[in-house]
PDB file of C-alpha atoms and ligand atoms in Angstrom:
ATOM      1  CA  MET A  21     135.729-121.013  45.710  1.00 31.00           C
ATOM      2  CA  ASN A  22     135.199-118.691  48.638  1.00 32.00           C
ATOM      3  CA  LYS A  23     137.018-115.507  47.767  1.00 32.00           C
ATOM      4  CA  LYS A  24     134.923-113.243  49.929  1.00 32.00           C
ATOM      5  CA  PRO A  25     137.009-111.701  52.686  1.00 34.00           C
ATOM      6  CA  ASN A  26     135.625-111.575  56.212  1.00 33.00           C
ATOM      7  CA  GLY A  27     136.039-107.834  56.189  1.00 32.00           C
ATOM      8  CA  LEU A  28     132.462-106.610  56.133  1.00 30.00           C
ATOM      9  CA  LEU A  29     131.953-106.608  59.895  1.00 29.00           C
ATOM     10  CA  TYR A  30     135.379-105.066  60.334  1.00 30.00           C
ATOM     11  CA  ARG A  31     134.452-102.244  57.974  1.00 30.00           C
ATOM     12  CA  GLN A  32     131.111-101.642  59.647  1.00 30.00           C
ATOM     13  CA  ILE A  33     132.608-101.413  63.108  1.00 30.00           C
ATOM     14  CA  LEU A  34     135.542 -99.256  62.160  1.00 32.00           C
ATOM     15  CA  THR A  35     134.535 -96.073  60.466  1.00 34.00           C
ATOM     16  CA  GLY A  36     136.061 -92.769  59.515  1.00 35.00           C
ATOM     17  CA  LYS A  37     139.218 -91.897  61.362  1.00 36.00           C
ATOM     18  CA  THR A  38     139.316 -95.305  63.032  1.00 36.00           C
ATOM     19  CA  VAL A  39     139.567 -97.014  59.664  1.00 36.00           C
ATOM     20  CA  PHE A  40     142.252 -94.606  58.593  1.00 38.00           C
ATOM     21  CA  MET A  41     144.232 -95.221  61.786  1.00 39.00           C
ATOM     22  CA  SER A  42     143.865 -98.981  61.531  1.00 40.00           C
ATOM     23  CA  PHE A  43     145.217 -98.894  57.998  1.00 39.00           C
ATOM     24  CA  LEU A  44     147.967 -96.595  59.163  1.00 39.00           C
ATOM     25  CA  ILE A  45     148.964 -98.972  61.950  1.00 40.00           C
ATOM     26  CA  ALA A  46     148.856-101.959  59.605  1.00 41.00           C
ATOM     27  CA  ALA A  47     150.958-100.031  57.115  1.00 39.00           C
ATOM     28  CA  VAL A  48     153.487 -99.062  59.781  1.00 37.00           C
ATOM     29  CA  LEU A  49     153.759-102.660  60.920  1.00 37.00           C
ATOM     30  CA  THR A  50     154.288-104.014  57.443  1.00 38.00           C
ATOM     31  CA  SER A  51     156.185-101.370  55.518  1.00 38.00           C
ATOM     32  CA  CYS A  52     159.457-100.892  57.334  1.00 36.00           C
ATOM     33  CA  SER A  53     161.247 -99.899  54.149  1.00 39.00           C
ATOM     34  CA  LYS A  54     158.927 -96.987  53.462  1.00 38.00           C
ATOM     35  CA  ASN A  55     158.989 -93.541  54.968  1.00 37.00           C
ATOM     36  CA  ASN A  56     156.154 -92.039  56.981  1.00 36.00           C
ATOM     37  CA  GLU A  57     154.812 -89.791  54.253  1.00 36.00           C
ATOM     38  CA  GLU A  58     154.540 -92.715  51.872  1.00 39.00           C
ATOM     39  CA  ILE A  59     152.772 -94.822  54.490  1.00 36.00           C
ATOM     40  CA  ALA A  60     150.261 -92.058  55.218  1.00 34.00           C
ATOM     41  CA  SER A  61     149.621 -91.582  51.515  1.00 37.00           C
ATOM     42  CA  GLU A  62     149.058 -95.301  51.009  1.00 41.00           C
ATOM     43  CA  ALA A  63     146.759 -95.487  54.006  1.00 39.00           C
ATOM     44  CA  GLU A  64     144.637 -92.684  52.625  1.00 38.00           C
ATOM     45  CA  THR A  65     144.366 -94.247  49.187  1.00 45.00           C
ATOM     46  CA  ASN A  66     143.562 -97.580  50.823  1.00 45.00           C
ATOM     47  CA  ALA A  67     140.474 -96.083  52.463  1.00 44.00           C
ATOM     48  CA  PHE A  68     138.427 -97.718  49.796  1.00 48.00           C
ATOM     49  CA  ASN A  69     135.079 -96.694  48.422  1.00 54.00           C
ATOM     50  CA  VAL A  70     133.269 -99.884  47.445  1.00 60.00           C
ATOM     51  CA  LYS A  71     130.655 -98.183  45.295  1.00 69.00           C
ATOM     52  CA  ASN A  72     133.304 -97.293  42.709  1.00 89.00           C
ATOM     53  CA  VAL A  73     134.019-100.951  41.964  1.00 91.00           C
ATOM     54  CA  LYS A  74     132.653-101.899  38.566  1.00 91.00           C
ATOM     55  CA  LYS A  75     132.391-104.915  36.320  1.00 91.00           C
ATOM     56  CA  GLY A  76     133.635-104.680  32.780  1.00 91.00           C
ATOM     57  CA  GLN A  77     135.225-106.706  30.047  1.00 89.00           C
ATOM     58  CA  LEU A  78     138.774-106.776  28.780  1.00 89.00           C
ATOM     59  CA  ASN A  79     139.951-108.912  25.903  1.00 82.00           C
ATOM     60  CA  GLY A  80     136.769-110.977  26.102  1.00 84.00           C
ATOM     61  CA  GLN A  81     137.036-111.661  29.821  1.00 86.00           C
ATOM     62  CA  GLU A  82     134.882-110.255  32.609  1.00 90.00           C
ATOM     63  CA  ILE A  83     136.990-108.153  34.927  1.00 93.00           C
ATOM     64  CA  ILE A  84     136.457-105.993  37.993  1.00 93.00           C
ATOM     65  CA  TYR A  85     138.016-102.560  38.178  1.00 93.00           C
ATOM     66  CA  GLU A  86     137.717 -99.383  40.195  1.00 92.00           C
ATOM     67  CA  ARG A  87     136.527 -96.105  38.741  1.00 92.00           C
ATOM     68  CA  LYS A  88     138.497 -93.355  40.477  1.00 89.00           C
ATOM     69  CA  ASN A  89     139.140 -89.743  39.497  1.00 87.00           C
ATOM     70  CA  GLY A  90     137.680 -90.394  36.058  1.00 91.00           C
ATOM     71  CA  MET A  91     140.045 -93.302  35.407  1.00 92.00           C
ATOM     72  CA  ASN A  92     139.646 -97.089  35.392  1.00 93.00           C
ATOM     73  CA  PHE A  93     142.088 -98.861  37.726  1.00 93.00           C
ATOM     74  CA  PHE A  94     142.685-102.563  37.121  1.00 93.00           C
ATOM     75  CA  GLN A  95     144.826-104.705  39.446  1.00 93.00           C
ATOM     76  CA  GLY A  96     145.567-101.596  41.517  1.00 91.00           C
ATOM     77  CA  ASP A  97     147.879 -99.491  39.366  1.00 93.00           C
ATOM     78  CA  ILE A  98     146.994-100.351  35.763  1.00 94.00           C
ATOM     79  CA  VAL A  99     144.770 -97.768  34.080  1.00 94.00           C
ATOM     80  CA  LEU A 100     142.449 -98.977  31.325  1.00 93.00           C
ATOM     81  CA  THR A 101     141.157 -96.453  28.825  1.00 91.00           C
ATOM     82  CA  ASP A 102     137.415 -96.098  28.249  1.00 91.00           C
ATOM     83  CA  LYS A 103     138.092 -97.340  24.706  1.00 88.00           C
ATOM     84  CA  GLN A 104     139.727-100.515  26.002  1.00 88.00           C
ATOM     85  CA  LEU A 105     136.688-101.233  28.162  1.00 89.00           C
ATOM     86  CA  ALA A 106     134.277-100.349  25.339  1.00 86.00           C
ATOM     87  CA  GLU A 107     136.029-102.887  23.102  1.00 81.00           C
ATOM     88  CA  GLY A 108     136.514-105.289  25.981  1.00 72.00           C
ATOM     89  CA  SER A 109     133.864-107.819  25.020  1.00 74.00           C
ATOM     90  CA  GLU A 110     135.830-108.619  21.871  1.00 71.00           C
ATOM     91  CA  PHE A 111     138.618-111.129  22.114  1.00 64.00           C
ATOM     92  CA  ASN A 112     141.898-109.928  20.558  1.00 63.00           C
ATOM     93  CA  LYS A 113     140.966-106.314  21.160  1.00 61.00           C
ATOM     94  CA  GLY A 114     141.534-103.990  24.057  1.00 53.00           C
ATOM     95  CA  GLY A 115     143.982-106.167  25.969  1.00 55.00           C
ATOM     96  CA  ALA A 116     147.702-105.547  26.076  1.00 55.00           C
ATOM     97  CA  SER A 117     148.540-108.754  24.213  1.00 54.00           C
ATOM     98  CA  TYR A 118     147.461-107.149  20.962  1.00 61.00           C
ATOM     99  CA  SER A 119     148.767-103.660  21.536  1.00 85.00           C
ATOM    100  CA  ARG A 120     152.537-103.733  21.213  1.00 92.00           C
ATOM    101  CA  TRP A 121     154.583-100.619  20.567  1.00 95.00           C
ATOM    102  CA  PRO A 122     155.515-100.670  16.859  1.00 95.00           C
ATOM    103  CA  SER A 123     159.101-101.887  16.424  1.00 95.00           C
ATOM    104  CA  GLY A 124     159.484-101.730  20.209  1.00 97.00           C
ATOM    105  CA  LYS A 125     160.063 -97.986  20.017  1.00 97.00           C
ATOM    106  CA  ILE A 126     158.500 -96.072  22.889  1.00 98.00           C
ATOM    107  CA  TYR A 127     158.713 -92.312  22.612  1.00 98.00           C
ATOM    108  CA  TYR A 128     158.422 -90.420  25.875  1.00 98.00           C
ATOM    109  CA  THR A 129     158.311 -86.997  27.464  1.00 98.00           C
ATOM    110  CA  VAL A 130     158.779 -85.980  31.087  1.00 98.00           C
ATOM    111  CA  ALA A 131     156.450 -83.382  32.608  1.00 97.00           C
ATOM    112  CA  SER A 132     158.199 -80.113  33.398  1.00 95.00           C
ATOM    113  CA  ASN A 133     157.211 -80.312  37.084  1.00 94.00           C
ATOM    114  CA  MET A 134     158.718 -83.773  37.575  1.00 95.00           C
ATOM    115  CA  GLY A 135     161.733 -82.563  39.545  1.00 93.00           C
ATOM    116  CA  SER A 136     165.327 -83.647  39.105  1.00 95.00           C
ATOM    117  CA  ILE A 137     165.219 -86.535  41.588  1.00 94.00           C
ATOM    118  CA  ASN A 138     162.425 -88.341  39.759  1.00 95.00           C
ATOM    119  CA  ALA A 139     163.852 -87.324  36.380  1.00 97.00           C
ATOM    120  CA  ASN A 140     167.065 -89.108  37.346  1.00 97.00           C
ATOM    121  CA  LYS A 141     165.088 -92.217  38.329  1.00 97.00           C
ATOM    122  CA  ILE A 142     163.405 -92.160  34.916  1.00 98.00           C
ATOM    123  CA  THR A 143     166.782 -91.852  33.187  1.00 98.00           C
ATOM    124  CA  THR A 144     168.107 -94.825  35.161  1.00 98.00           C
ATOM    125  CA  ALA A 145     165.018 -96.905  34.377  1.00 98.00           C
ATOM    126  CA  VAL A 146     165.123 -95.953  30.676  1.00 98.00           C
ATOM    127  CA  ASN A 147     168.774 -97.053  30.553  1.00 98.00           C
ATOM    128  CA  GLU A 148     167.782-100.395  32.083  1.00 98.00           C
ATOM    129  CA  TYR A 149     165.184-100.939  29.352  1.00 98.00           C
ATOM    130  CA  ASN A 150     167.440 -99.719  26.563  1.00 98.00           C
ATOM    131  CA  THR A 151     170.437-101.826  27.564  1.00 98.00           C
ATOM    132  CA  LYS A 152     168.663-105.013  28.698  1.00 98.00           C
ATOM    133  CA  THR A 153     165.530-105.321  26.554  1.00 98.00           C
ATOM    134  CA  ASN A 154     164.545-105.021  22.916  1.00 98.00           C
ATOM    135  CA  THR A 155     162.382-102.001  23.668  1.00 98.00           C
ATOM    136  CA  GLN A 156     163.902 -98.611  23.037  1.00 98.00           C
ATOM    137  CA  TRP A 157     162.701 -95.638  25.063  1.00 98.00           C
ATOM    138  CA  ILE A 158     163.424 -92.549  22.989  1.00 98.00           C
ATOM    139  CA  PRO A 159     162.845 -88.893  23.914  1.00 98.00           C
ATOM    140  CA  ARG A 160     159.925 -87.628  21.836  1.00 98.00           C
ATOM    141  CA  THR A 161     160.363 -84.930  19.247  1.00 98.00           C
ATOM    142  CA  ASN A 162     157.074 -84.711  17.328  1.00 97.00           C
ATOM    143  CA  GLN A 163     155.731 -88.275  17.379  1.00 97.00           C
ATOM    144  CA  THR A 164     151.954 -88.658  17.717  1.00 96.00           C
ATOM    145  CA  ASN A 165     152.063 -91.816  19.803  1.00 96.00           C
ATOM    146  CA  TYR A 166     154.007 -91.487  23.028  1.00 97.00           C
ATOM    147  CA  VAL A 167     154.014 -91.798  26.789  1.00 98.00           C
ATOM    148  CA  GLU A 168     154.275 -88.879  29.166  1.00 98.00           C
ATOM    149  CA  PHE A 169     155.730 -89.332  32.636  1.00 98.00           C
ATOM    150  CA  ILE A 170     153.634 -87.131  34.918  1.00 96.00           C
ATOM    151  CA  PHE A 171     154.189 -86.182  38.533  1.00 94.00           C
ATOM    152  CA  GLY A 172     151.283 -87.078  40.774  1.00 87.00           C
ATOM    153  CA  SER A 173     150.406 -89.009  43.867  1.00 66.00           C
ATOM    154  CA  SER A 174     146.662 -89.329  43.430  1.00 55.00           C
ATOM    155  CA  SER A 175     144.755 -92.443  42.533  1.00 49.00           C
ATOM    156  CA  GLY A 176     147.271 -95.135  43.205  1.00 48.00           C
ATOM    157  CA  SER A 177     149.973 -96.235  45.591  1.00 61.00           C
ATOM    158  CA  ASP A 178     153.230 -94.790  44.302  1.00 83.00           C
ATOM    159  CA  GLY A 179     152.519 -94.870  40.606  1.00 93.00           C
ATOM    160  CA  TRP A 180     150.202 -96.014  37.852  1.00 95.00           C
ATOM    161  CA  ALA A 181     150.354 -96.519  34.111  1.00 96.00           C
ATOM    162  CA  HIS A 182     148.280 -97.332  31.066  1.00 95.00           C
ATOM    163  CA  ILE A 183     148.764-100.890  29.828  1.00 93.00           C
ATOM    164  CA  GLY A 184     150.357-101.600  26.454  1.00 93.00           C
ATOM    165  CA  TYR A 185     150.409 -99.356  23.399  1.00 93.00           C
ATOM    166  CA  GLN A 186     147.293 -97.186  23.192  1.00 92.00           C
ATOM    167  CA  GLY A 187     147.964 -94.682  20.414  1.00 92.00           C
ATOM    168  CA  GLY A 188     148.080 -90.948  21.031  1.00 94.00           C
ATOM    169  CA  LYS A 189     149.368 -89.764  24.379  1.00 96.00           C
ATOM    170  CA  GLN A 190     149.370 -92.155  27.313  1.00 96.00           C
ATOM    171  CA  THR A 191     150.678 -91.828  30.823  1.00 96.00           C
ATOM    172  CA  VAL A 192     153.012 -93.132  33.499  1.00 97.00           C
ATOM    173  CA  SER A 193     152.352 -91.374  36.820  1.00 96.00           C
ATOM    174  CA  LEU A 194     155.062 -91.289  39.500  1.00 96.00           C
ATOM    175  CA  ASP A 195     154.918 -89.853  42.991  1.00 93.00           C
ATOM    176  CA  GLN A 196     157.883 -88.356  44.786  1.00 88.00           C
ATOM    177  CA  TYR A 197     158.629 -91.447  46.871  1.00 88.00           C
ATOM    178  CA  ILE A 198     158.750 -93.964  44.047  1.00 93.00           C
ATOM    179  CA  SER A 199     161.823 -96.178  43.713  1.00 94.00           C
ATOM    180  CA  VAL A 200     163.706 -96.845  40.489  1.00 96.00           C
ATOM    181  CA  GLY A 201     162.452-100.431  40.685  1.00 96.00           C
ATOM    182  CA  SER A 202     158.869 -99.215  40.845  1.00 95.00           C
ATOM    183  CA  VAL A 203     159.499 -96.899  37.878  1.00 97.00           C
ATOM    184  CA  ILE A 204     160.680-100.009  36.001  1.00 98.00           C
ATOM    185  CA  HIS A 205     157.486-101.757  37.196  1.00 97.00           C
ATOM    186  CA  GLU A 206     155.211 -98.989  35.887  1.00 97.00           C
ATOM    187  CA  MET A 207     157.099 -98.902  32.579  1.00 98.00           C
ATOM    188  CA  GLY A 208     156.489-102.659  32.461  1.00 97.00           C
ATOM    189  CA  HIS A 209     152.767-101.901  32.288  1.00 96.00           C
ATOM    190  CA  THR A 210     153.452 -99.447  29.444  1.00 97.00           C
ATOM    191  CA  VAL A 211     155.301-102.196  27.585  1.00 96.00           C
ATOM    192  CA  GLY A 212     152.270-104.455  28.090  1.00 94.00           C
ATOM    193  CA  LEU A 213     152.902-106.481  31.248  1.00 95.00           C
ATOM    194  CA  TYR A 214     150.199-107.283  33.782  1.00 95.00           C
ATOM    195  CA  HIS A 215     151.046-108.470  37.312  1.00 96.00           C
ATOM    196  CA  GLU A 216     152.775-111.807  37.804  1.00 97.00           C
ATOM    197  CA  HIS A 217     150.332-113.037  40.462  1.00 97.00           C
ATOM    198  CA  THR A 218     147.414-112.868  37.983  1.00 96.00           C
ATOM    199  CA  ARG A 219     148.889-115.507  35.650  1.00 96.00           C
ATOM    200  CA  LYS A 220     146.719-118.522  34.862  1.00 95.00           C
ATOM    201  CA  ASP A 221     149.217-120.906  36.487  1.00 96.00           C
ATOM    202  CA  ARG A 222     149.801-118.890  39.652  1.00 97.00           C
ATOM    203  CA  ASP A 223     148.001-121.286  42.010  1.00 97.00           C
ATOM    204  CA  GLN A 224     150.767-123.819  41.419  1.00 98.00           C
ATOM    205  CA  TYR A 225     153.293-121.348  42.823  1.00 98.00           C
ATOM    206  CA  VAL A 226     151.548-118.976  45.202  1.00 98.00           C
ATOM    207  CA  LYS A 227     148.698-119.042  47.666  1.00 98.00           C
ATOM    208  CA  ILE A 228     146.325-116.095  48.003  1.00 98.00           C
ATOM    209  CA  LEU A 229     145.228-115.567  51.613  1.00 98.00           C
ATOM    210  CA  TRP A 230     141.809-114.093  50.853  1.00 97.00           C
ATOM    211  CA  ASN A 231     140.878-113.613  54.513  1.00 97.00           C
ATOM    212  CA  ASN A 232     143.772-111.197  55.028  1.00 97.00           C
ATOM    213  CA  ILE A 233     142.801-108.919  52.125  1.00 96.00           C
ATOM    214  CA  GLN A 234     141.145-105.582  52.848  1.00 94.00           C
ATOM    215  CA  SER A 235     137.418-105.533  52.334  1.00 91.00           C
ATOM    216  CA  GLY A 236     136.556-104.714  48.741  1.00 89.00           C
ATOM    217  CA  GLN A 237     140.072-105.291  47.369  1.00 92.00           C
ATOM    218  CA  SER A 238     140.047-109.017  46.671  1.00 94.00           C
ATOM    219  CA  TYR A 239     139.319-108.445  42.975  1.00 94.00           C
ATOM    220  CA  ASN A 240     142.912-107.233  42.609  1.00 95.00           C
ATOM    221  CA  PHE A 241     143.999-110.838  43.139  1.00 96.00           C
ATOM    222  CA  ASN A 242     141.779-112.378  40.458  1.00 95.00           C
ATOM    223  CA  ILE A 243     143.489-114.394  37.741  1.00 95.00           C
ATOM    224  CA  TYR A 244     143.535-112.561  34.405  1.00 92.00           C
ATOM    225  CA  SER A 245     143.266-115.491  32.044  1.00 86.00           C
ATOM    226  CA  SER A 246     143.010-113.423  28.861  1.00 84.00           C
ATOM    227  CA  GLY A 247     146.622-112.358  29.180  1.00 84.00           C
ATOM    228  CA  THR A 248     149.427-114.317  27.537  1.00 88.00           C
ATOM    229  CA  ASP A 249     151.697-116.010  30.071  1.00 93.00           C
ATOM    230  CA  ILE A 250     155.265-116.005  28.774  1.00 94.00           C
ATOM    231  CA  GLY A 251     158.007-118.141  30.304  1.00 95.00           C
ATOM    232  CA  PRO A 252     157.874-119.769  33.742  1.00 96.00           C
ATOM    233  CA  PHE A 253     156.135-118.173  36.727  1.00 97.00           C
ATOM    234  CA  ASN A 254     158.630-115.787  38.341  1.00 97.00           C
ATOM    235  CA  ILE A 255     157.933-114.965  41.973  1.00 97.00           C
ATOM    236  CA  ASN A 256     160.868-112.524  41.984  1.00 96.00           C
ATOM    237  CA  SER A 257     159.515-110.628  38.994  1.00 97.00           C
ATOM    238  CA  VAL A 258     159.518-106.848  39.194  1.00 97.00           C
ATOM    239  CA  MET A 259     155.849-107.243  38.176  1.00 97.00           C
ATOM    240  CA  MET A 260     154.936-109.359  41.242  1.00 97.00           C
ATOM    241  CA  TYR A 261     152.742-107.922  43.996  1.00 95.00           C
ATOM    242  CA  TRP A 262     154.444-107.697  47.371  1.00 94.00           C
ATOM    243  CA  PRO A 263     153.628-110.239  50.140  1.00 97.00           C
ATOM    244  CA  THR A 264     151.330-107.935  52.146  1.00 96.00           C
ATOM    245  CA  SER A 265     149.627-106.165  49.238  1.00 95.00           C
ATOM    246  CA  TYR A 266     146.206-104.885  50.367  1.00 95.00           C
ATOM    247  CA  SER A 267     146.576-106.599  53.751  1.00 96.00           C
ATOM    248  CA  LYS A 268     143.920-105.588  56.270  1.00 96.00           C
ATOM    249  CA  ASN A 269     145.794-106.932  59.282  1.00 97.00           C
ATOM    250  CA  GLY A 270     149.507-106.861  58.459  1.00 96.00           C
ATOM    251  CA  LEU A 271     149.533-110.570  57.671  1.00 97.00           C
ATOM    252  CA  PRO A 272     150.559-111.820  54.222  1.00 98.00           C
ATOM    253  CA  THR A 273     148.039-111.818  51.404  1.00 98.00           C
ATOM    254  CA  ILE A 274     150.382-113.842  49.177  1.00 98.00           C
ATOM    255  CA  THR A 275     152.773-116.641  50.139  1.00 98.00           C
ATOM    256  CA  ARG A 276     154.473-119.354  48.161  1.00 98.00           C
ATOM    257  CA  ALA A 277     152.229-122.356  47.510  1.00 98.00           C
ATOM    258  CA  ASP A 278     153.983-124.212  50.353  1.00 98.00           C
ATOM    259  CA  ASN A 279     152.982-121.380  52.753  1.00 97.00           C
ATOM    260  CA  SER A 280     156.518-120.008  53.015  1.00 97.00           C
ATOM    261  CA  SER A 281     157.211-116.335  52.471  1.00 96.00           C
ATOM    262  CA  PHE A 282     158.937-114.790  49.479  1.00 96.00           C
ATOM    263  CA  THR A 283     161.139-111.749  48.998  1.00 92.00           C
ATOM    264  CA  TYR A 284     159.651-108.748  47.290  1.00 90.00           C
ATOM    265  CA  ASN A 285     161.751-107.468  44.390  1.00 92.00           C
ATOM    266  CA  ARG A 286     161.690-103.833  43.370  1.00 91.00           C
ATOM    267  CA  THR A 287     165.420-103.543  42.826  1.00 91.00           C
ATOM    268  CA  GLY A 288     165.056-104.018  39.092  1.00 95.00           C
ATOM    269  CA  PHE A 289     164.719-106.571  36.313  1.00 97.00           C
ATOM    270  CA  THR A 290     165.157-110.276  36.854  1.00 97.00           C
ATOM    271  CA  THR A 291     166.348-112.397  33.935  1.00 97.00           C
ATOM    272  CA  GLY A 292     162.784-113.693  33.617  1.00 97.00           C
ATOM    273  CA  ASP A 293     161.423-110.157  33.209  1.00 97.00           C
ATOM    274  CA  ILE A 294     163.958-109.404  30.478  1.00 98.00           C
ATOM    275  CA  ASN A 295     163.236-112.673  28.670  1.00 97.00           C
ATOM    276  CA  THR A 296     159.496-111.968  28.806  1.00 96.00           C
ATOM    277  CA  ILE A 297     159.817-108.468  27.362  1.00 97.00           C
ATOM    278  CA  ASN A 298     162.158-109.725  24.654  1.00 97.00           C
ATOM    279  CA  ALA A 299     159.689-112.475  23.736  1.00 95.00           C
ATOM    280  CA  MET A 300     157.043-109.757  23.348  1.00 94.00           C
ATOM    281  CA  TYR A 301     159.433-107.577  21.345  1.00 96.00           C
ATOM    282  CA  PRO A 302     161.669-109.984  19.403  1.00 95.00           C
TER     283      PRO A 302
HETATM  284 ZN1  LIG B 426     151.595-102.589  38.781  1.00 63.40          ZN
END
């Protein structure tokens, strides 16, 4: 299958500031719901450095990820530890399917520089998990294994997170523009969820428009077949990419399989999301 985007020429012609401005314009055209600072930040992080793209293995499957700021970014905003990648050639190791939080209890801390606005978003998101799912997010006292919410805008779009239970301290990073729905999304990675569009059965439900994807970013749309698909495909999932994710031209990169558009959900959990998490944490 031809997954190679026609972006090489585009990248060679447009360099430096021109590339930045073209991303900025595309972002402005496609991200009406976002403010200007967020758009500029996304445009900068989208100025992609191809040489940082690496091949590795996760849960016995070859994957492609980006090495950035000393971290390994998979599917855009999922951070894999070096240990996960080192164990990646072994099936049943390294992947999120085999790294559940014991008893569904997730202890957490919030960095002191988070600010009250984001702290309130975290509280709202924690309440969503604690009232609607079988996971319990509990403020840490002295537990060894926990997640820290840190404040930072580097390395991702509006947030990133380690996937599944890692042991020791792991991280959810949130920038100042993140929505509650996106906090729920990042916490979904902590719980062990990958992105909906990488399910094995996704081609029955969505179409990937490879030619609209920014040069060097198409690997973010690869199917991750070593994950465990739970329940039916859910295009409204809080874990679904948005329709113009990594678009180079403002046109959709994902549509429904019948070519029609879909609505991007970052308002919160769908029933399917809740059922999936509760199947993982019965
Ligand atoms: Zn994500």
